[in-house]
Amino acid sequence: DADVTQTPRNRITKTGKRIMLECSQTKGHDRMYWYRQDPGLGLRLIYYSFDVKDINKGEISDGYSVSRQAQAKFSLSLESAIPNQTALYFCATSDFRGNVDEQYFGPGTRLTVT
Amino acid sequence: SQQGEEDPQALSIQEGENATMNCSYKTSINNLQWYRQNSGRGLVHLILIRSNEREKHSGRLRVTLDTSKKSSSLLITASRAADTASYFCATVLGGSNYKLTFGKGTLLTVNP
């Protein structure tokens, strides 16, 4: 089984709808991240969490919220989806071992907002 | 703004040739990492080089780091069609212990 899983893998939704993307990990890592990827722009950090009680905004958090329900689960919500949130979304985890933040990525969720 | 910028944006080579990708960054770093992404899939960590290191090897990968020029290069030797992917550098800023900042990537195509 994959260490970092994301659900759903693909989602088409309409403008104004609320949508939640979920991430689960079996790696036992404390740190979890949400990124979005747009063509030609690389990955941009939306939110990150260093433990269950810690939530931090990334560079593009507007229009998104997150919930860290447990060490293994980190969900991303779009309260009112808009078309420019159409993108590929990735969850990642790390354990910051040896002062190094090597990240492990999920397979991604392709979100289309019409 | 991007901390790391890869060059070239795209690279096409024949199987067996070497591929070199470069990454430049703007501010001092703690470490620099290279990741690979096969089309539409999650990123996979390839190799990490710390700011006090100059060169590292892993299999067919060789990474160099020049902190005076704020640049790194990734060399893939004897490339294979399976190496076709996008390659991203990611930096961790000096003084911080989190938040990788990714570049926009180099798309490598290895033709059989």
PDB file of C-alpha atoms in Angstrom:
ATOM      1  CA  ASP A   1       0.000   0.000   0.000  1.00  0.00           C
ATOM      2  CA  ALA A   2       1.109   3.545  -0.709  1.00  0.00           C
ATOM      3  CA  ASP A   3       2.587   5.457   2.215  1.00  0.00           C
ATOM      4  CA  VAL A   4       0.803   8.713   1.344  1.00  0.00           C
ATOM      5  CA  THR A   5      -2.674   8.471  -0.136  1.00  0.00           C
ATOM      6  CA  GLN A   6      -4.985  11.148  -1.438  1.00  0.00           C
ATOM      7  CA  THR A   7      -8.706  11.043  -2.086  1.00  0.00           C
ATOM      8  CA  PRO A   8     -10.287  11.700  -4.450  1.00  0.00           C
ATOM      9  CA  ARG A   9      -7.787  11.301  -7.290  1.00  0.00           C
ATOM     10  CA  ASN A  10      -9.912  13.286  -9.683  1.00  0.00           C
ATOM     11  CA  ARG A  11     -12.745  15.669  -9.016  1.00  0.00           C
ATOM     12  CA  ILE A  12     -14.869  17.957 -11.146  1.00  0.00           C
ATOM     13  CA  THR A  13     -16.943  20.487  -9.267  1.00  0.00           C
ATOM     14  CA  LYS A  14     -18.885  23.645  -9.956  1.00  0.00           C
ATOM     15  CA  THR A  15     -18.081  27.193  -8.961  1.00  0.00           C
ATOM     16  CA  GLY A  16     -19.279  27.980  -5.457  1.00  0.00           C
ATOM     17  CA  LYS A  17     -19.290  24.406  -4.199  1.00  0.00           C
ATOM     18  CA  ARG A  18     -17.440  23.335  -1.085  1.00  0.00           C
ATOM     19  CA  ILE A  19     -14.972  20.564  -1.593  1.00  0.00           C
ATOM     20  CA  MET A  20     -12.613  18.648   0.648  1.00  0.00           C
ATOM     21  CA  LEU A  21      -9.463  16.847  -0.378  1.00  0.00           C
ATOM     22  CA  GLU A  22      -8.121  14.268   2.026  1.00  0.00           C
ATOM     23  CA  CYS A  23      -4.652  12.999   2.740  1.00  0.00           C
ATOM     24  CA  SER A  24      -3.622  10.042   4.852  1.00  0.00           C
ATOM     25  CA  GLN A  25      -0.161   8.721   5.623  1.00  0.00           C
ATOM     26  CA  THR A  26       1.227   5.582   7.177  1.00  0.00           C
ATOM     27  CA  LYS A  27       4.801   6.835   7.471  1.00  0.00           C
ATOM     28  CA  GLY A  28       4.362   8.077  11.029  1.00  0.00           C
ATOM     29  CA  HIS A  29       5.609  11.537  10.067  1.00  0.00           C
ATOM     30  CA  ASP A  30       4.681  14.576  12.099  1.00  0.00           C
ATOM     31  CA  ARG A  31       4.929  17.079   9.266  1.00  0.00           C
ATOM     32  CA  MET A  32       2.348  17.344   6.520  1.00  0.00           C
ATOM     33  CA  TYR A  33       1.964  19.771   3.632  1.00  0.00           C
ATOM     34  CA  TRP A  34      -0.478  20.758   0.899  1.00  0.00           C
ATOM     35  CA  TYR A  35       0.780  22.068  -2.444  1.00  0.00           C
ATOM     36  CA  ARG A  36      -0.830  23.014  -5.687  1.00  0.00           C
ATOM     37  CA  GLN A  37       0.804  22.645  -9.066  1.00  0.00           C
ATOM     38  CA  ASP A  38      -0.097  24.676 -12.102  1.00  0.00           C
ATOM     39  CA  PRO A  39       1.509  24.215 -15.509  1.00  0.00           C
ATOM     40  CA  GLY A  40       4.738  26.180 -15.757  1.00  0.00           C
ATOM     41  CA  LEU A  41       4.600  27.354 -12.133  1.00  0.00           C
ATOM     42  CA  GLY A  42       6.077  24.482 -10.208  1.00  0.00           C
ATOM     43  CA  LEU A  43       4.708  23.669  -6.760  1.00  0.00           C
ATOM     44  CA  ARG A  44       3.386  26.289  -4.409  1.00  0.00           C
ATOM     45  CA  LEU A  45       2.799  25.712  -0.718  1.00  0.00           C
ATOM     46  CA  ILE A  46      -0.769  26.224   0.515  1.00  0.00           C
ATOM     47  CA  TYR A  47      -0.634  25.115   4.172  1.00  0.00           C
ATOM     48  CA  TYR A  48       1.620  23.049   6.371  1.00  0.00           C
ATOM     49  CA  SER A  49       1.389  21.413   9.780  1.00  0.00           C
ATOM     50  CA  PHE A  50       4.208  20.280  12.050  1.00  0.00           C
ATOM     51  CA  ASP A  51       1.954  18.363  14.431  1.00  0.00           C
ATOM     52  CA  VAL A  52      -1.716  17.935  15.236  1.00  0.00           C
ATOM     53  CA  LYS A  53      -1.986  21.269  17.032  1.00  0.00           C
ATOM     54  CA  ASP A  54       0.089  23.244  14.556  1.00  0.00           C
ATOM     55  CA  ILE A  55      -1.271  24.831  11.353  1.00  0.00           C
ATOM     56  CA  ASN A  56       0.608  27.368   9.246  1.00  0.00           C
ATOM     57  CA  LYS A  57      -0.236  29.291   6.109  1.00  0.00           C
ATOM     58  CA  GLY A  58       1.922  28.889   3.063  1.00  0.00           C
ATOM     59  CA  GLU A  59       2.399  31.321   0.212  1.00  0.00           C
ATOM     60  CA  ILE A  60      -1.055  30.892  -1.340  1.00  0.00           C
ATOM     61  CA  SER A  61      -3.513  30.101   1.463  1.00  0.00           C
ATOM     62  CA  ASP A  62      -6.304  32.497   0.441  1.00  0.00           C
ATOM     63  CA  GLY A  63      -9.462  30.581  -0.451  1.00  0.00           C
ATOM     64  CA  TYR A  64      -8.292  27.417   1.325  1.00  0.00           C
ATOM     65  CA  SER A  65      -8.527  25.986   4.828  1.00  0.00           C
ATOM     66  CA  VAL A  66      -7.096  22.862   6.414  1.00  0.00           C
ATOM     67  CA  SER A  67      -7.769  20.489   9.261  1.00  0.00           C
ATOM     68  CA  ARG A  68      -5.275  18.169  10.939  1.00  0.00           C
ATOM     69  CA  GLN A  69      -7.582  15.555  12.395  1.00  0.00           C
ATOM     70  CA  ALA A  70      -4.817  13.239  13.551  1.00  0.00           C
ATOM     71  CA  GLN A  71      -1.124  12.726  13.019  1.00  0.00           C
ATOM     72  CA  ALA A  72      -1.933  10.673   9.943  1.00  0.00           C
ATOM     73  CA  LYS A  73      -4.645  12.834   8.387  1.00  0.00           C
ATOM     74  CA  PHE A  74      -4.533  16.302   6.872  1.00  0.00           C
ATOM     75  CA  SER A  75      -7.441  17.606   4.812  1.00  0.00           C
ATOM     76  CA  LEU A  76      -7.669  20.616   2.535  1.00  0.00           C
ATOM     77  CA  SER A  77     -10.957  22.443   1.972  1.00  0.00           C
ATOM     78  CA  LEU A  78     -12.066  24.875  -0.666  1.00  0.00           C
ATOM     79  CA  GLU A  79     -14.992  26.649   0.962  1.00  0.00           C
ATOM     80  CA  SER A  80     -16.318  28.108  -2.267  1.00  0.00           C
ATOM     81  CA  ALA A  81     -14.481  26.773  -5.274  1.00  0.00           C
ATOM     82  CA  ILE A  82     -13.585  29.089  -8.150  1.00  0.00           C
ATOM     83  CA  PRO A  83     -12.246  28.209 -11.615  1.00  0.00           C
ATOM     84  CA  ASN A  84      -8.716  29.481 -10.934  1.00  0.00           C
ATOM     85  CA  GLN A  85      -8.413  26.807  -8.245  1.00  0.00           C
ATOM     86  CA  THR A  86      -8.336  24.250 -11.035  1.00  0.00           C
ATOM     87  CA  ALA A  87      -4.985  22.556 -10.482  1.00  0.00           C
ATOM     88  CA  LEU A  88      -3.158  19.432  -9.405  1.00  0.00           C
ATOM     89  CA  TYR A  89      -3.017  19.203  -5.604  1.00  0.00           C
ATOM     90  CA  PHE A  90      -0.379  17.273  -3.714  1.00  0.00           C
ATOM     91  CA  CYS A  91      -0.077  16.260  -0.110  1.00  0.00           C
ATOM     92  CA  ALA A  92       3.387  15.569   1.300  1.00  0.00           C
ATOM     93  CA  THR A  93       4.871  14.401   4.588  1.00  0.00           C
ATOM     94  CA  SER A  94       8.259  14.563   6.279  1.00  0.00           C
ATOM     95  CA  ASP A  95       9.805  13.780   9.631  1.00  0.00           C
ATOM     96  CA  PHE A  96      12.641  16.292   9.695  1.00  0.00           C
ATOM     97  CA  ARG A  97      15.136  13.623  10.662  1.00  0.00           C
ATOM     98  CA  GLY A  98      18.718  14.836  11.001  1.00  0.00           C
ATOM     99  CA  ASN A  99      17.616  18.413  10.420  1.00  0.00           C
ATOM    100  CA  VAL A 100      16.586  17.503   6.897  1.00  0.00           C
ATOM    101  CA  ASP A 101      13.105  17.976   5.500  1.00  0.00           C
ATOM    102  CA  GLU A 102      12.971  15.294   2.820  1.00  0.00           C
ATOM    103  CA  GLN A 103       9.382  15.146   1.675  1.00  0.00           C
ATOM    104  CA  TYR A 104       7.279  12.225   0.500  1.00  0.00           C
ATOM    105  CA  PHE A 105       4.468  13.014  -1.879  1.00  0.00           C
ATOM    106  CA  GLY A 106       1.067  11.515  -2.490  1.00  0.00           C
ATOM    107  CA  PRO A 107      -0.141  10.712  -6.021  1.00  0.00           C
ATOM    108  CA  GLY A 108      -2.063  13.958  -6.375  1.00  0.00           C
ATOM    109  CA  THR A 109      -5.664  15.065  -6.836  1.00  0.00           C
ATOM    110  CA  ARG A 110      -6.640  16.619 -10.140  1.00  0.00           C
ATOM    111  CA  LEU A 111      -9.312  19.201  -9.400  1.00  0.00           C
ATOM    112  CA  THR A 112     -11.359  20.946 -12.075  1.00  0.00           C
ATOM    113  CA  VAL A 113     -13.689  23.778 -11.150  1.00  0.00           C
ATOM    114  CA  THR A 114     -16.191  24.646 -13.887  1.00  0.00           C
TER     115      THR A 114
ATOM    116  CA  SER B   1       8.591  34.394  -6.034  1.00  0.00           C
ATOM    117  CA  GLN B   2      10.546  31.265  -6.801  1.00  0.00           C
ATOM    118  CA  GLN B   3      13.693  30.715  -4.769  1.00  0.00           C
ATOM    119  CA  GLY B   4      15.095  28.186  -7.201  1.00  0.00           C
ATOM    120  CA  GLU B   5      15.043  28.429 -10.957  1.00  0.00           C
ATOM    121  CA  GLU B   6      15.947  25.496 -13.170  1.00  0.00           C
ATOM    122  CA  ASP B   7      17.661  25.790 -16.497  1.00  0.00           C
ATOM    123  CA  PRO B   8      16.925  24.756 -19.168  1.00  0.00           C
ATOM    124  CA  GLN B   9      13.134  24.601 -19.047  1.00  0.00           C
ATOM    125  CA  ALA B  10      13.206  21.646 -21.410  1.00  0.00           C
ATOM    126  CA  LEU B  11      15.902  19.255 -22.555  1.00  0.00           C
ATOM    127  CA  SER B  12      15.722  16.530 -25.175  1.00  0.00           C
ATOM    128  CA  ILE B  13      18.503  13.954 -25.556  1.00  0.00           C
ATOM    129  CA  GLN B  14      19.137  10.486 -26.926  1.00  0.00           C
ATOM    130  CA  GLU B  15      19.328   7.401 -24.768  1.00  0.00           C
ATOM    131  CA  GLY B  16      22.838   6.856 -23.491  1.00  0.00           C
ATOM    132  CA  GLU B  17      23.734  10.548 -23.438  1.00  0.00           C
ATOM    133  CA  ASN B  18      24.268  12.538 -20.275  1.00  0.00           C
ATOM    134  CA  ALA B  19      21.753  15.120 -19.111  1.00  0.00           C
ATOM    135  CA  THR B  20      22.692  18.182 -17.114  1.00  0.00           C
ATOM    136  CA  MET B  21      20.200  20.455 -15.408  1.00  0.00           C
ATOM    137  CA  ASN B  22      21.022  23.559 -13.448  1.00  0.00           C
ATOM    138  CA  CYS B  23      19.382  25.329 -10.555  1.00  0.00           C
ATOM    139  CA  SER B  24      20.064  28.852  -9.376  1.00  0.00           C
ATOM    140  CA  TYR B  25      18.777  30.350  -6.164  1.00  0.00           C
ATOM    141  CA  LYS B  26      18.723  33.761  -4.562  1.00  0.00           C
ATOM    142  CA  THR B  27      19.464  33.550  -0.851  1.00  0.00           C
ATOM    143  CA  SER B  28      21.622  31.403   1.395  1.00  0.00           C
ATOM    144  CA  ILE B  29      20.376  27.875   1.913  1.00  0.00           C
ATOM    145  CA  ASN B  30      20.517  25.117   4.480  1.00  0.00           C
ATOM    146  CA  ASN B  31      20.304  22.380   1.876  1.00  0.00           C
ATOM    147  CA  LEU B  32      19.162  21.801  -1.686  1.00  0.00           C
ATOM    148  CA  GLN B  33      17.188  18.822  -2.898  1.00  0.00           C
ATOM    149  CA  TRP B  34      16.339  17.410  -6.306  1.00  0.00           C
ATOM    150  CA  TYR B  35      13.024  15.723  -7.046  1.00  0.00           C
ATOM    151  CA  ARG B  36      11.665  13.901 -10.076  1.00  0.00           C
ATOM    152  CA  GLN B  37       8.065  13.946 -11.275  1.00  0.00           C
ATOM    153  CA  ASN B  38       6.732  11.562 -13.858  1.00  0.00           C
ATOM    154  CA  SER B  39       3.881  13.063 -15.834  1.00  0.00           C
ATOM    155  CA  GLY B  40       0.961  13.962 -13.572  1.00  0.00           C
ATOM    156  CA  ARG B  41       2.275  11.991 -10.617  1.00  0.00           C
ATOM    157  CA  GLY B  42       3.710  12.851  -7.225  1.00  0.00           C
ATOM    158  CA  LEU B  43       7.258  14.032  -6.778  1.00  0.00           C
ATOM    159  CA  VAL B  44       9.947  11.597  -5.731  1.00  0.00           C
ATOM    160  CA  HIS B  45      12.999  12.654  -3.773  1.00  0.00           C
ATOM    161  CA  LEU B  46      16.255  11.944  -5.599  1.00  0.00           C
ATOM    162  CA  ILE B  47      19.125  13.445  -3.678  1.00  0.00           C
ATOM    163  CA  LEU B  48      19.976  16.083  -1.096  1.00  0.00           C
ATOM    164  CA  ILE B  49      23.108  18.166  -0.769  1.00  0.00           C
ATOM    165  CA  ARG B  50      23.862  20.259   2.287  1.00  0.00           C
ATOM    166  CA  SER B  51      25.285  23.752   2.139  1.00  0.00           C
ATOM    167  CA  ASN B  52      28.699  22.536   3.373  1.00  0.00           C
ATOM    168  CA  GLU B  53      28.946  19.870   0.671  1.00  0.00           C
ATOM    169  CA  ARG B  54      30.185  20.391  -2.858  1.00  0.00           C
ATOM    170  CA  GLU B  55      29.353  17.152  -4.608  1.00  0.00           C
ATOM    171  CA  LYS B  56      27.262  14.027  -4.022  1.00  0.00           C
ATOM    172  CA  HIS B  57      26.636  10.893  -5.992  1.00  0.00           C
ATOM    173  CA  SER B  58      23.784   8.428  -6.042  1.00  0.00           C
ATOM    174  CA  GLY B  59      23.870   5.749  -8.710  1.00  0.00           C
ATOM    175  CA  ARG B  60      23.792   7.544 -12.063  1.00  0.00           C
ATOM    176  CA  LEU B  61      23.101  10.890 -10.407  1.00  0.00           C
ATOM    177  CA  ARG B  62      25.723  13.461  -9.582  1.00  0.00           C
ATOM    178  CA  VAL B  63      24.844  16.716  -7.849  1.00  0.00           C
ATOM    179  CA  THR B  64      27.138  19.659  -7.351  1.00  0.00           C
ATOM    180  CA  LEU B  65      26.634  22.760  -5.275  1.00  0.00           C
ATOM    181  CA  ASP B  66      28.446  26.073  -5.599  1.00  0.00           C
ATOM    182  CA  THR B  67      27.319  28.332  -2.784  1.00  0.00           C
ATOM    183  CA  SER B  68      29.446  31.222  -4.023  1.00  0.00           C
ATOM    184  CA  LYS B  69      27.495  31.224  -7.285  1.00  0.00           C
ATOM    185  CA  LYS B  70      24.251  30.134  -5.607  1.00  0.00           C
ATOM    186  CA  SER B  71      23.833  27.323  -8.081  1.00  0.00           C
ATOM    187  CA  SER B  72      23.537  23.567  -8.279  1.00  0.00           C
ATOM    188  CA  SER B  73      23.632  21.084 -11.112  1.00  0.00           C
ATOM    189  CA  LEU B  74      22.149  17.634 -11.537  1.00  0.00           C
ATOM    190  CA  LEU B  75      23.892  15.278 -13.928  1.00  0.00           C
ATOM    191  CA  ILE B  76      22.231  12.069 -15.056  1.00  0.00           C
ATOM    192  CA  THR B  77      24.718   9.807 -16.772  1.00  0.00           C
ATOM    193  CA  ALA B  78      23.934   7.204 -19.419  1.00  0.00           C
ATOM    194  CA  SER B  79      20.313   8.304 -19.607  1.00  0.00           C
ATOM    195  CA  ARG B  80      17.457   5.902 -20.262  1.00  0.00           C
ATOM    196  CA  ALA B  81      13.998   6.415 -21.688  1.00  0.00           C
ATOM    197  CA  ALA B  82      12.660   5.817 -18.168  1.00  0.00           C
ATOM    198  CA  ASP B  83      14.454   8.965 -17.013  1.00  0.00           C
ATOM    199  CA  THR B  84      11.938  11.019 -18.990  1.00  0.00           C
ATOM    200  CA  ALA B  85      10.328  13.243 -16.360  1.00  0.00           C
ATOM    201  CA  SER B  86      10.336  16.726 -14.898  1.00  0.00           C
ATOM    202  CA  TYR B  87      13.121  17.499 -12.461  1.00  0.00           C
ATOM    203  CA  PHE B  88      12.760  20.075  -9.724  1.00  0.00           C
ATOM    204  CA  CYS B  89      15.244  21.619  -7.378  1.00  0.00           C
ATOM    205  CA  ALA B  90      14.000  22.637  -3.953  1.00  0.00           C
ATOM    206  CA  THR B  91      15.785  24.772  -1.431  1.00  0.00           C
ATOM    207  CA  VAL B  92      15.537  25.091   2.303  1.00  0.00           C
ATOM    208  CA  LEU B  93      16.580  28.559   3.350  1.00  0.00           C
ATOM    209  CA  GLY B  94      19.438  29.055   5.747  1.00  0.00           C
ATOM    210  CA  GLY B  95      18.183  29.525   9.295  1.00  0.00           C
ATOM    211  CA  SER B  96      14.875  27.822   8.646  1.00  0.00           C
ATOM    212  CA  ASN B  97      13.941  24.243   9.329  1.00  0.00           C
ATOM    213  CA  TYR B  98      11.003  23.822   7.025  1.00  0.00           C
ATOM    214  CA  LYS B  99       9.279  24.850   3.844  1.00  0.00           C
ATOM    215  CA  LEU B 100      10.919  23.606   0.752  1.00  0.00           C
ATOM    216  CA  THR B 101      10.664  26.126  -2.057  1.00  0.00           C
ATOM    217  CA  PHE B 102      10.456  24.495  -5.459  1.00  0.00           C
ATOM    218  CA  GLY B 103      11.590  25.800  -8.815  1.00  0.00           C
ATOM    219  CA  LYS B 104       9.510  25.474 -11.966  1.00  0.00           C
ATOM    220  CA  GLY B 105      11.328  22.393 -13.166  1.00  0.00           C
ATOM    221  CA  THR B 106      13.176  21.070 -16.190  1.00  0.00           C
ATOM    222  CA  LEU B 107      11.311  18.716 -18.490  1.00  0.00           C
ATOM    223  CA  LEU B 108      13.736  16.023 -19.627  1.00  0.00           C
ATOM    224  CA  THR B 109      12.842  13.860 -22.612  1.00  0.00           C
ATOM    225  CA  VAL B 110      15.078  10.883 -23.342  1.00  0.00           C
ATOM    226  CA  ASN B 111      14.479   9.507 -26.809  1.00  0.00           C
ATOM    227  CA  PRO B 112      15.038   5.789 -27.383  1.00  0.00           C
TER     228      PRO B 112
END
